[in-house]
Amino acid sequence: MKKRYGLLAHPVKHSLSPVMYDAAFEVMGLDAHYEVFDVPPEGLGEFMKRAVSENITGLSVSLPHKEAIIPYLKYTTADVRAIGATNTVVYCGNNEFFGLNTDYKGALKAIKERYKKLCGRVNLKDKIVVLLGAGGSSRAIAYALLKAGAHVWVKNRTKEKSLKMAVDFAEMFRAEIHADDWESLNTGDILINTTSFWLNNKGISEDELPFFCNREFLREFEVVMDISYNNGMDNFPHPLKTPLILAAEEERVATITGEKMLLHQAVEQFKYWFDEPAPVWVMKEALEAKLASTHF
Ligand code: ATR
């Protein structure tokens, strides 16, 4: 029987994962199928109970299940336990599942790749990172950057969450992590938006842009990254570029668009599922073709 893989999320509107995996499975000649499992939070327990009998072998886990799925997993990696979220699940036989986190690896790869292109230097040690948001994605990215020796300033609308994140990570790493005020204009080397601001502010006009699109603030950074990409948001003026990315580009600041992290976390996920390297170029081309041809 074909092995079933898929994206577990809710709601799922315009996921880009199936095109990447369909292309990868085909070129690798794998007897596997990638689906979308749109499961609301209250259905998660039932879904996990049926997963083995339904031949589900691997899951890409997205919002809102990244933390909630952990109690259903027999094993997790140390990364998952530190971050508090998983985005990759593998069936390990005997009715047991294993949870990993490839988000942090994907983010790190995207940042290093950009720096390498920019100046040939990929060492992030002692870089100052301003991280917007304190949800699961932010925690994964902070984990990656602290591990690489960068110092992180977290700004979150709800300060208790950024404070908790700073406390959770402070003891784990030598690099510093601090919670900063949400709208403070303290800058650094790398700015990363992990908030769902664009999703929650559809149709926002130029004069309603948030503080982090302030031009003087942006100008101070070497690199600006936004993990959002157009997955159906009707306020994106460009298929890939959020208003933050466009503003940074206008200021001649190097940028990283959201599909880069999406690609690299998927490439890492593939390795765990199949124990062999992913066909990166095939996945990249499939993703870019889908983005270029989609009019949301
Ligand atoms: P993810 O797993 O992708 O990080 P999440 O856990 O839902 O998603 O986190 C969403 C983040 O976006 C949070 O940091 C949230 O801030 P709060 O902790 O204050 O809720 C942030 N966020 C969402 N909408 C926002 C908005 N309109 N302005 C600022 N931050 C916002």
mmCIF file of C-alpha atoms and ligand atoms in Angstrom:
data_model
loop_
_atom_site.group_PDB
_atom_site.id
_atom_site.type_symbol
_atom_site.label_atom_id
_atom_site.label_comp_id
_atom_site.label_asym_id
_atom_site.label_seq_id
_atom_site.Cartn_x
_atom_site.Cartn_y
_atom_site.Cartn_z
ATOM 1 C CA MET A 1 0.000 0.000 0.000
ATOM 2 C CA LYS A 2 1.203 3.540 -0.796
ATOM 3 C CA LYS A 3 2.670 5.263 2.225
ATOM 4 C CA ARG A 4 0.719 8.351 3.222
ATOM 5 C CA TYR A 5 2.388 11.628 4.166
ATOM 6 C CA GLY A 6 0.747 14.969 4.617
ATOM 7 C CA LEU A 7 0.300 18.406 6.079
ATOM 8 C CA LEU A 8 -1.613 18.461 9.347
ATOM 9 C CA ALA A 9 -2.977 21.966 9.913
ATOM 10 C CA HIS A 10 -6.131 24.053 10.249
ATOM 11 C CA PRO A 11 -7.347 25.926 8.346
ATOM 12 C CA VAL A 12 -5.519 24.898 5.180
ATOM 13 C CA LYS A 13 -6.254 27.188 2.279
ATOM 14 C CA HIS A 14 -3.450 27.387 -0.227
ATOM 15 C CA SER A 15 -0.653 25.179 1.029
ATOM 16 C CA LEU A 16 2.520 25.098 -1.015
ATOM 17 C CA SER A 17 3.810 21.876 0.563
ATOM 18 C CA PRO A 18 2.015 19.367 -1.720
ATOM 19 C CA VAL A 19 3.663 20.661 -4.915
ATOM 20 C CA MET A 20 7.124 20.368 -3.367
ATOM 21 C CA TYR A 21 6.572 16.844 -2.101
ATOM 22 C CA ASP A 22 4.715 15.598 -5.187
ATOM 23 C CA ALA A 23 7.685 16.707 -7.305
ATOM 24 C CA ALA A 24 10.187 15.113 -4.894
ATOM 25 C CA PHE A 25 8.306 11.794 -4.646
ATOM 26 C CA GLU A 26 8.031 11.577 -8.415
ATOM 27 C CA VAL A 27 11.658 12.267 -9.215
ATOM 28 C CA MET A 28 12.829 9.867 -6.494
ATOM 29 C CA GLY A 29 10.381 7.175 -7.675
ATOM 30 C CA LEU A 30 8.896 6.814 -4.184
ATOM 31 C CA ASP A 31 5.713 4.855 -3.631
ATOM 32 C CA ALA A 32 4.305 7.609 -1.447
ATOM 33 C CA HIS A 33 1.528 10.159 -1.545
ATOM 34 C CA TYR A 34 1.360 13.627 0.089
ATOM 35 C CA GLU A 35 -2.014 14.951 1.232
ATOM 36 C CA VAL A 36 -3.538 17.769 3.200
ATOM 37 C CA PHE A 37 -5.186 16.882 6.512
ATOM 38 C CA ASP A 38 -7.295 19.851 7.565
ATOM 39 C CA VAL A 39 -7.993 18.926 11.180
ATOM 40 C CA PRO A 40 -9.454 21.392 13.706
ATOM 41 C CA PRO A 41 -7.956 21.406 17.229
ATOM 42 C CA GLU A 42 -10.815 19.353 18.680
ATOM 43 C CA GLY A 43 -10.234 16.627 16.062
ATOM 44 C CA LEU A 44 -6.517 16.130 16.732
ATOM 45 C CA GLY A 45 -6.897 13.261 19.248
ATOM 46 C CA GLU A 46 -9.202 11.299 16.948
ATOM 47 C CA PHE A 47 -6.906 11.912 13.973
ATOM 48 C CA MET A 48 -3.846 10.627 15.838
ATOM 49 C CA LYS A 49 -5.791 7.583 17.074
ATOM 50 C CA ARG A 50 -6.613 6.603 13.477
ATOM 51 C CA ALA A 51 -3.247 7.605 11.968
ATOM 52 C CA VAL A 52 -1.587 4.173 12.152
ATOM 53 C CA SER A 53 -4.559 2.204 10.794
ATOM 54 C CA GLU A 54 -4.786 4.748 7.974
ATOM 55 C CA ASN A 55 -1.168 4.134 7.001
ATOM 56 C CA ILE A 56 0.060 7.630 7.829
ATOM 57 C CA THR A 57 3.834 7.449 7.841
ATOM 58 C CA GLY A 58 4.927 11.070 8.130
ATOM 59 C CA LEU A 59 3.390 14.441 8.926
ATOM 60 C CA SER A 60 4.355 18.049 8.326
ATOM 61 C CA VAL A 61 2.771 19.762 11.301
ATOM 62 C CA SER A 62 1.660 23.364 11.104
ATOM 63 C CA LEU A 63 -0.576 25.786 13.007
ATOM 64 C CA PRO A 64 -2.378 25.211 15.338
ATOM 65 C CA HIS A 65 -0.982 21.732 16.116
ATOM 66 C CA LYS A 66 2.780 22.236 16.549
ATOM 67 C CA GLU A 67 2.582 22.196 20.341
ATOM 68 C CA ALA A 68 -0.687 20.340 20.851
ATOM 69 C CA ILE A 69 0.543 17.220 19.033
ATOM 70 C CA ILE A 70 3.445 16.620 21.440
ATOM 71 C CA PRO A 71 1.421 14.552 23.980
ATOM 72 C CA TYR A 72 0.543 12.116 21.156
ATOM 73 C CA LEU A 73 4.219 11.428 20.372
ATOM 74 C CA LYS A 74 6.100 8.658 22.104
ATOM 75 C CA TYR A 75 9.496 10.272 21.417
ATOM 76 C CA THR A 76 10.734 13.781 20.724
ATOM 77 C CA THR A 77 14.183 15.255 20.096
ATOM 78 C CA ALA A 78 15.955 17.540 22.555
ATOM 79 C CA ASP A 79 15.305 20.369 20.058
ATOM 80 C CA VAL A 80 11.557 19.799 20.259
ATOM 81 C CA ARG A 81 11.667 19.755 24.037
ATOM 82 C CA ALA A 82 13.673 23.000 24.149
ATOM 83 C CA ILE A 83 11.599 24.797 21.523
ATOM 84 C CA GLY A 84 8.301 23.358 22.751
ATOM 85 C CA ALA A 85 7.046 22.645 19.227
ATOM 86 C CA THR A 86 7.370 20.034 16.507
ATOM 87 C CA ASN A 87 6.819 20.419 12.772
ATOM 88 C CA THR A 88 7.894 16.929 11.669
ATOM 89 C CA VAL A 89 6.409 13.602 12.721
ATOM 90 C CA VAL A 90 7.626 10.161 11.684
ATOM 91 C CA TYR A 91 5.903 6.832 12.334
ATOM 92 C CA CYS A 92 8.388 4.534 14.028
ATOM 93 C CA GLY A 93 6.298 1.318 14.170
ATOM 94 C CA ASN A 94 4.556 -0.299 17.119
ATOM 95 C CA ASN A 95 1.881 2.442 17.212
ATOM 96 C CA GLU A 96 4.494 5.031 18.136
ATOM 97 C CA PHE A 97 5.388 8.388 16.622
ATOM 98 C CA PHE A 98 8.576 10.441 16.812
ATOM 99 C CA GLY A 99 8.534 14.265 16.705
ATOM 100 C CA LEU A 100 11.328 16.486 15.391
ATOM 101 C CA ASN A 101 11.793 20.144 14.572
ATOM 102 C CA THR A 102 13.167 21.123 11.169
ATOM 103 C CA ASP A 103 11.850 24.718 11.317
ATOM 104 C CA TYR A 104 14.920 25.907 13.140
ATOM 105 C CA LYS A 105 17.238 24.183 10.690
ATOM 106 C CA GLY A 106 15.307 25.630 7.744
ATOM 107 C CA ALA A 107 15.503 29.158 9.145
ATOM 108 C CA LEU A 108 19.219 28.864 9.823
ATOM 109 C CA LYS A 109 19.893 27.527 6.342
ATOM 110 C CA ALA A 110 17.911 30.389 4.764
ATOM 111 C CA ILE A 111 19.855 32.999 6.765
ATOM 112 C CA LYS A 112 23.256 31.434 6.130
ATOM 113 C CA GLU A 113 22.517 31.051 2.422
ATOM 114 C CA ARG A 114 21.643 34.769 2.201
ATOM 115 C CA TYR A 115 24.807 35.846 4.013
ATOM 116 C CA LYS A 116 26.912 33.601 1.842
ATOM 117 C CA LYS A 117 25.507 35.241 -1.288
ATOM 118 C CA LEU A 118 25.840 38.675 0.244
ATOM 119 C CA CYS A 119 29.440 38.578 1.422
ATOM 120 C CA GLY A 120 30.696 34.993 1.464
ATOM 121 C CA ARG A 121 30.594 35.022 5.263
ATOM 122 C CA VAL A 122 28.224 32.710 7.094
ATOM 123 C CA ASN A 123 29.350 33.084 10.682
ATOM 124 C CA LEU A 124 26.437 34.398 12.755
ATOM 125 C CA LYS A 125 28.376 34.545 16.019
ATOM 126 C CA ASP A 126 27.759 37.834 17.861
ATOM 127 C CA LYS A 127 25.270 39.116 15.285
ATOM 128 C CA ILE A 128 22.424 41.027 16.912
ATOM 129 C CA VAL A 129 19.030 39.736 15.890
ATOM 130 C CA VAL A 130 15.749 41.557 16.453
ATOM 131 C CA LEU A 131 13.025 38.946 16.439
ATOM 132 C CA LEU A 132 9.386 40.020 16.130
ATOM 133 C CA GLY A 133 6.898 37.623 17.724
ATOM 134 C CA ALA A 134 7.166 34.969 20.435
ATOM 135 C CA GLY A 135 5.115 32.072 19.050
ATOM 136 C CA GLY A 136 6.326 28.621 17.980
ATOM 137 C CA SER A 137 8.154 29.871 14.867
ATOM 138 C CA SER A 138 9.919 32.585 16.818
ATOM 139 C CA ARG A 139 11.038 30.085 19.442
ATOM 140 C CA ALA A 140 12.457 27.786 16.750
ATOM 141 C CA ILE A 141 14.341 30.652 15.090
ATOM 142 C CA ALA A 142 15.662 32.002 18.412
ATOM 143 C CA TYR A 143 16.874 28.502 19.279
ATOM 144 C CA ALA A 144 18.744 28.254 15.960
ATOM 145 C CA LEU A 145 20.338 31.678 16.242
ATOM 146 C CA LEU A 146 21.362 31.379 19.888
ATOM 147 C CA LYS A 147 22.902 28.025 19.074
ATOM 148 C CA ALA A 148 24.875 29.739 16.298
ATOM 149 C CA GLY A 149 26.117 32.333 18.813
ATOM 150 C CA ALA A 150 23.936 35.292 17.787
ATOM 151 C CA HIS A 151 22.331 37.518 20.433
ATOM 152 C CA VAL A 152 18.566 37.851 20.252
ATOM 153 C CA TRP A 153 16.239 40.695 21.217
ATOM 154 C CA VAL A 154 12.643 39.513 21.157
ATOM 155 C CA LYS A 155 9.816 41.986 20.682
ATOM 156 C CA ASN A 156 6.308 40.702 21.153
ATOM 157 C CA ARG A 157 2.947 42.443 21.399
ATOM 158 C CA THR A 158 2.245 40.414 24.555
ATOM 159 C CA LYS A 159 5.383 40.957 26.585
ATOM 160 C CA GLU A 160 4.819 38.030 29.002
ATOM 161 C CA LYS A 161 5.493 35.661 26.089
ATOM 162 C CA SER A 162 8.782 37.277 25.087
ATOM 163 C CA LEU A 163 9.833 37.384 28.732
ATOM 164 C CA LYS A 164 9.054 33.695 29.107
ATOM 165 C CA MET A 165 11.033 32.922 25.982
ATOM 166 C CA ALA A 166 14.021 34.877 27.288
ATOM 167 C CA VAL A 167 13.871 33.010 30.598
ATOM 168 C CA ASP A 168 13.455 29.600 28.898
ATOM 169 C CA PHE A 169 16.465 30.100 26.606
ATOM 170 C CA ALA A 170 18.760 32.193 28.807
ATOM 171 C CA GLU A 171 20.011 29.188 30.730
ATOM 172 C CA MET A 172 20.530 27.041 27.665
ATOM 173 C CA PHE A 173 22.938 29.239 25.723
ATOM 174 C CA ARG A 174 25.900 31.505 26.250
ATOM 175 C CA ALA A 175 24.600 34.029 23.724
ATOM 176 C CA GLU A 176 22.247 36.620 25.190
ATOM 177 C CA ILE A 177 18.500 36.754 24.812
ATOM 178 C CA HIS A 178 16.374 39.674 26.027
ATOM 179 C CA ALA A 179 12.740 40.680 25.843
ATOM 180 C CA ASP A 180 12.442 44.182 24.395
ATOM 181 C CA ASP A 181 9.384 46.458 24.229
ATOM 182 C CA TRP A 182 7.161 45.697 21.251
ATOM 183 C CA GLU A 183 7.353 49.065 19.535
ATOM 184 C CA SER A 184 10.850 50.126 20.622
ATOM 185 C CA LEU A 185 13.069 51.104 17.711
ATOM 186 C CA ASN A 186 16.252 49.426 19.000
ATOM 187 C CA THR A 187 17.962 47.946 15.986
ATOM 188 C CA GLY A 188 20.529 45.236 15.200
ATOM 189 C CA ASP A 189 22.063 43.321 12.290
ATOM 190 C CA ILE A 190 19.196 41.023 11.342
ATOM 191 C CA LEU A 191 15.455 41.726 11.643
ATOM 192 C CA ILE A 192 13.068 38.774 11.444
ATOM 193 C CA ASN A 193 9.287 39.017 11.419
ATOM 194 C CA THR A 194 7.619 35.837 12.664
ATOM 195 C CA THR A 195 4.296 37.413 13.654
ATOM 196 C CA SER A 196 1.068 36.683 11.830
ATOM 197 C CA PHE A 197 0.583 40.444 11.472
ATOM 198 C CA TRP A 198 -0.098 40.294 7.707
ATOM 199 C CA LEU A 199 -2.564 37.461 8.088
ATOM 200 C CA ASN A 200 -4.443 39.405 10.735
ATOM 201 C CA ASN A 201 -4.358 42.749 8.920
ATOM 202 C CA LYS A 202 -5.516 41.994 5.432
ATOM 203 C CA GLY A 203 -5.913 44.958 3.109
ATOM 204 C CA ILE A 204 -3.764 47.245 5.274
ATOM 205 C CA SER A 205 -2.933 50.578 3.625
ATOM 206 C CA GLU A 206 0.466 52.249 3.324
ATOM 207 C CA ASP A 207 -0.234 54.687 6.179
ATOM 208 C CA GLU A 208 -1.374 51.915 8.560
ATOM 209 C CA LEU A 209 1.851 49.920 8.328
ATOM 210 C CA PRO A 210 3.247 48.689 11.662
ATOM 211 C CA PHE A 211 6.249 50.266 13.419
ATOM 212 C CA PHE A 212 8.594 47.601 12.073
ATOM 213 C CA CYS A 213 8.181 48.989 8.548
ATOM 214 C CA ASN A 214 9.574 52.340 9.730
ATOM 215 C CA ARG A 215 12.243 53.263 7.181
ATOM 216 C CA GLU A 216 14.775 54.710 9.619
ATOM 217 C CA PHE A 217 14.495 51.584 11.754
ATOM 218 C CA LEU A 218 14.904 49.263 8.740
ATOM 219 C CA ARG A 219 17.880 51.122 7.326
ATOM 220 C CA GLU A 220 20.038 50.033 10.270
ATOM 221 C CA PHE A 221 19.855 46.307 9.475
ATOM 222 C CA GLU A 222 22.082 44.191 7.226
ATOM 223 C CA VAL A 223 19.341 41.668 6.480
ATOM 224 C CA VAL A 224 15.551 41.720 6.865
ATOM 225 C CA MET A 225 13.633 38.450 6.814
ATOM 226 C CA ASP A 226 9.883 37.826 6.894
ATOM 227 C CA ILE A 227 8.723 34.249 7.379
ATOM 228 C CA SER A 228 5.314 35.072 5.871
ATOM 229 C CA TYR A 229 4.765 34.219 2.246
ATOM 230 C CA ASN A 230 1.669 34.535 0.151
ATOM 231 C CA ASN A 231 -0.537 31.672 1.155
ATOM 232 C CA GLY A 232 -3.693 33.416 0.122
ATOM 233 C CA MET A 233 -3.241 36.743 1.839
ATOM 234 C CA ASP A 234 -4.925 39.296 -0.347
ATOM 235 C CA ASN A 235 -2.860 42.201 0.950
ATOM 236 C CA PHE A 236 0.425 41.048 -0.530
ATOM 237 C CA PRO A 237 1.301 43.473 -3.291
ATOM 238 C CA HIS A 238 3.703 40.880 -4.754
ATOM 239 C CA PRO A 239 3.420 37.052 -4.798
ATOM 240 C CA LEU A 240 6.273 36.707 -2.303
ATOM 241 C CA LYS A 241 6.975 40.076 -0.808
ATOM 242 C CA THR A 242 5.305 41.354 2.310
ATOM 243 C CA PRO A 243 5.120 45.130 2.821
ATOM 244 C CA LEU A 244 8.090 44.700 5.191
ATOM 245 C CA ILE A 245 10.221 43.052 2.499
ATOM 246 C CA LEU A 246 9.250 45.717 -0.050
ATOM 247 C CA ALA A 247 10.130 48.530 2.369
ATOM 248 C CA ALA A 248 13.510 46.939 3.167
ATOM 249 C CA GLU A 249 14.263 46.511 -0.536
ATOM 250 C CA GLU A 250 13.467 50.146 -1.172
ATOM 251 C CA GLU A 251 16.032 51.000 1.502
ATOM 252 C CA ARG A 252 18.574 48.710 -0.230
ATOM 253 C CA VAL A 253 18.650 46.302 2.696
ATOM 254 C CA ALA A 254 19.189 42.620 1.778
ATOM 255 C CA THR A 255 16.068 40.490 2.319
ATOM 256 C CA ILE A 256 14.975 36.902 2.837
ATOM 257 C CA THR A 257 11.458 36.005 1.737
ATOM 258 C CA GLY A 258 9.335 33.425 3.532
ATOM 259 C CA GLU A 259 9.420 30.606 1.009
ATOM 260 C CA LYS A 260 13.144 30.045 1.695
ATOM 261 C CA MET A 261 12.501 28.757 5.216
ATOM 262 C CA LEU A 262 9.544 26.754 3.902
ATOM 263 C CA LEU A 263 11.774 25.037 1.340
ATOM 264 C CA HIS A 264 14.651 24.289 3.694
ATOM 265 C CA GLN A 265 12.518 22.939 6.526
ATOM 266 C CA ALA A 266 10.860 20.637 3.964
ATOM 267 C CA VAL A 267 14.231 19.467 2.637
ATOM 268 C CA GLU A 268 15.275 18.535 6.187
ATOM 269 C CA GLN A 269 11.913 16.850 6.771
ATOM 270 C CA PHE A 270 12.353 14.720 3.667
ATOM 271 C CA LYS A 271 15.679 13.429 5.027
ATOM 272 C CA TYR A 272 14.030 12.229 8.214
ATOM 273 C CA TRP A 273 11.177 10.555 6.379
ATOM 274 C CA PHE A 274 13.243 8.732 3.769
ATOM 275 C CA ASP A 275 16.751 8.578 5.198
ATOM 276 C CA GLU A 276 18.209 10.015 2.026
ATOM 277 C CA PRO A 277 18.953 13.517 0.729
ATOM 278 C CA ALA A 278 16.033 15.428 -0.732
ATOM 279 C CA PRO A 279 16.066 16.518 -4.392
ATOM 280 C CA VAL A 280 16.453 20.175 -3.378
ATOM 281 C CA TRP A 281 16.426 21.681 -6.872
ATOM 282 C CA VAL A 282 13.298 19.805 -7.866
ATOM 283 C CA MET A 283 11.512 20.965 -4.732
ATOM 284 C CA LYS A 284 12.740 24.534 -5.191
ATOM 285 C CA GLU A 285 11.644 24.689 -8.805
ATOM 286 C CA ALA A 286 8.229 23.201 -8.017
ATOM 287 C CA LEU A 287 7.726 25.735 -5.239
ATOM 288 C CA GLU A 288 8.827 28.701 -7.336
ATOM 289 C CA ALA A 289 6.716 27.606 -10.313
ATOM 290 C CA LYS A 290 3.654 27.297 -8.099
ATOM 291 C CA LEU A 291 4.249 30.719 -6.552
ATOM 292 C CA ALA A 292 4.784 32.319 -9.949
ATOM 293 C CA SER A 293 1.636 30.816 -11.431
ATOM 294 C CA THR A 294 -0.709 31.368 -8.513
ATOM 295 C CA HIS A 295 -3.062 34.311 -8.473
ATOM 296 C CA PHE A 296 -4.707 34.208 -5.106
HETATM 297 P P1 ATR B 1 3.738 30.712 14.998
HETATM 298 O O1 ATR B 1 3.772 29.282 15.467
HETATM 299 O O2 ATR B 1 3.772 30.850 13.495
HETATM 300 O O3 ATR B 1 4.815 31.528 15.648
HETATM 301 P P2 ATR B 1 1.748 31.682 16.837
HETATM 302 O O4 ATR B 1 2.284 30.796 17.892
HETATM 303 O O5 ATR B 1 0.282 31.779 16.652
HETATM 304 O O6 ATR B 1 2.336 31.324 15.407
HETATM 305 O O7 ATR B 1 2.357 33.149 17.102
HETATM 306 C C1 ATR B 1 1.906 34.252 16.426
HETATM 307 C C2 ATR B 1 2.752 35.479 16.820
HETATM 308 O O8 ATR B 1 2.280 36.598 16.058
HETATM 309 C C3 ATR B 1 2.625 35.868 18.288
HETATM 310 O O9 ATR B 1 3.873 36.361 18.719
HETATM 311 C C4 ATR B 1 1.582 37.003 18.252
HETATM 312 O O10 ATR B 1 1.701 37.934 19.294
HETATM 313 P P3 ATR B 1 0.904 37.733 20.682
HETATM 314 O O11 ATR B 1 1.755 36.807 21.498
HETATM 315 O O12 ATR B 1 0.811 39.088 21.259
HETATM 316 O O13 ATR B 1 -0.429 37.138 20.326
HETATM 317 C C5 ATR B 1 1.963 37.675 16.948
HETATM 318 N N1 ATR B 1 0.878 38.467 16.364
HETATM 319 C C6 ATR B 1 -0.240 38.015 15.788
HETATM 320 N N2 ATR B 1 -0.981 39.047 15.328
HETATM 321 C C7 ATR B 1 -0.301 40.186 15.620
HETATM 322 C C8 ATR B 1 -0.528 41.575 15.417
HETATM 323 N N3 ATR B 1 -1.621 41.996 14.813
HETATM 324 N N4 ATR B 1 0.391 42.444 15.867
HETATM 325 C C9 ATR B 1 1.499 42.004 16.493
HETATM 326 N N5 ATR B 1 1.789 40.704 16.716
HETATM 327 C C10 ATR B 1 0.899 39.814 16.288
#
